[in-house]
Amino acid sequence: MLSDDDARLWHAWKTATERVEARVAADIAAATGLSVADFAILTRLSELGGGALRQNELAVALGWHRSRLSHQLSRMERKGLLERVPHDSGVEVRLSDRGAGQVALARPVHAAAVRAHLIDPIPATEAARLRVVLEVLGADGAAGGA
Amino acid sequence: MLSDDDARLWHAWKTATERVEARVAADIAAATGLSVADFAILTRLSELGGGALRQNELAVALGWHRSRLSHQLSRMERKGLLERVPHDSGVEVRLSDRGAGQVALARPVHAAAVRAHLIDPIPATEAARLRVVLEVLGADGAAGGA
DNA sequence: AAAGATTGATGCATCAATCTTC
DNA sequence: GAAGATTGATGCATCAATCTTT
């Protein structure tokens, strides 16, 4: 029920999205042992909160559900990347020294990976155009979507 | 270390890829209860094998590792979507009646979802151009990549 | 030994149910 | 009760170890 062109575009989309994601994740993991989820959290903590944020603010900033964040933080706490401290009506999440070190290490690796696997392969003349298309596809009320 | 433009492009990429994938998966699941992984397997079986394929051929066709396929087939067998039959030096995977029915149901839903969430939102003048970029990004030896 | 396949463990996403604290 | 957070279960991807059969 898809035309040949549509099927090819879908296939190219699936392959590209899977591989870019996997390559970036592999580069970060190889250099630091961090997962993409780890890195997302450490980055928010160090950028937005100067090392500490209330858990709910973190969830909102990431666009994550509470339970997802809670599970993720538990794994990261176990690895010594951060601490959770009870606070007024909530929990404060704090970068540990180890977490701060890891994210400092990961940041340039992440940037290089994004460049190597996404930015650089895109012809310069296509970048602006591509971004517009991606913004449409990612918009909240995308055509036909929820 | 990323320029503003690069960071915006990366962000738009991440958001678009996550959401398109999630929307297509949600549409298929809502209509049939199948996951994307289920659908991928049922589709290969019905298209390539006329309902049956040797497990290893299936793995190659999907580009999956053996263990991933084995786990997935176990879950699907449990749900009654297919059967595994020992064969000469290998295992034959066969669509059950239930699996055949489900994939027949899912196929048009999948096509409609791909159209609604990927194809239709892309301006017609951009489609060919986008596909070229995606093919570069998904290529085996992408720049800087493995 | 080598190919085909399974298994168990771990990490991550999601859902539903629960608990706590205001 | 409502917001914030945790927990347990399930599905899926990946890795390493194992088993089977030729």
Short mmCIF file of C-alpha atoms in Angstrom, two decimals, chain A residues 41-42 45 73-74 76-84 93-96 99:
data_model
loop_
_atom_site.label_atom_id
_atom_site.label_comp_id
_atom_site.label_asym_id
_atom_site.label_seq_id
_atom_site.Cartn_x
_atom_site.Cartn_y
_atom_site.Cartn_z
CA ILE A 41 20.66 13.50 32.76
CA LEU A 42 24.18 14.51 33.66
CA LEU A 45 22.12 18.63 35.89
CA LEU A 73 18.23 7.66 38.61
CA SER A 74 18.30 4.45 40.64
CA MET A 76 22.85 5.99 38.11
CA GLU A 77 22.88 6.27 41.88
CA ARG A 78 24.04 2.69 42.02
CA LYS A 79 26.90 3.59 39.68
CA GLY A 80 27.83 6.56 41.86
CA LEU A 81 27.04 9.19 39.24
CA LEU A 82 24.69 11.17 41.46
CA GLU A 83 22.91 11.34 44.81
CA ARG A 84 19.28 11.86 45.75
CA VAL A 93 19.27 15.25 42.58
CA ARG A 94 22.93 16.12 42.89
CA LEU A 95 25.86 15.36 40.64
CA SER A 96 28.58 13.42 42.42
CA GLY A 99 29.27 12.19 37.68
#
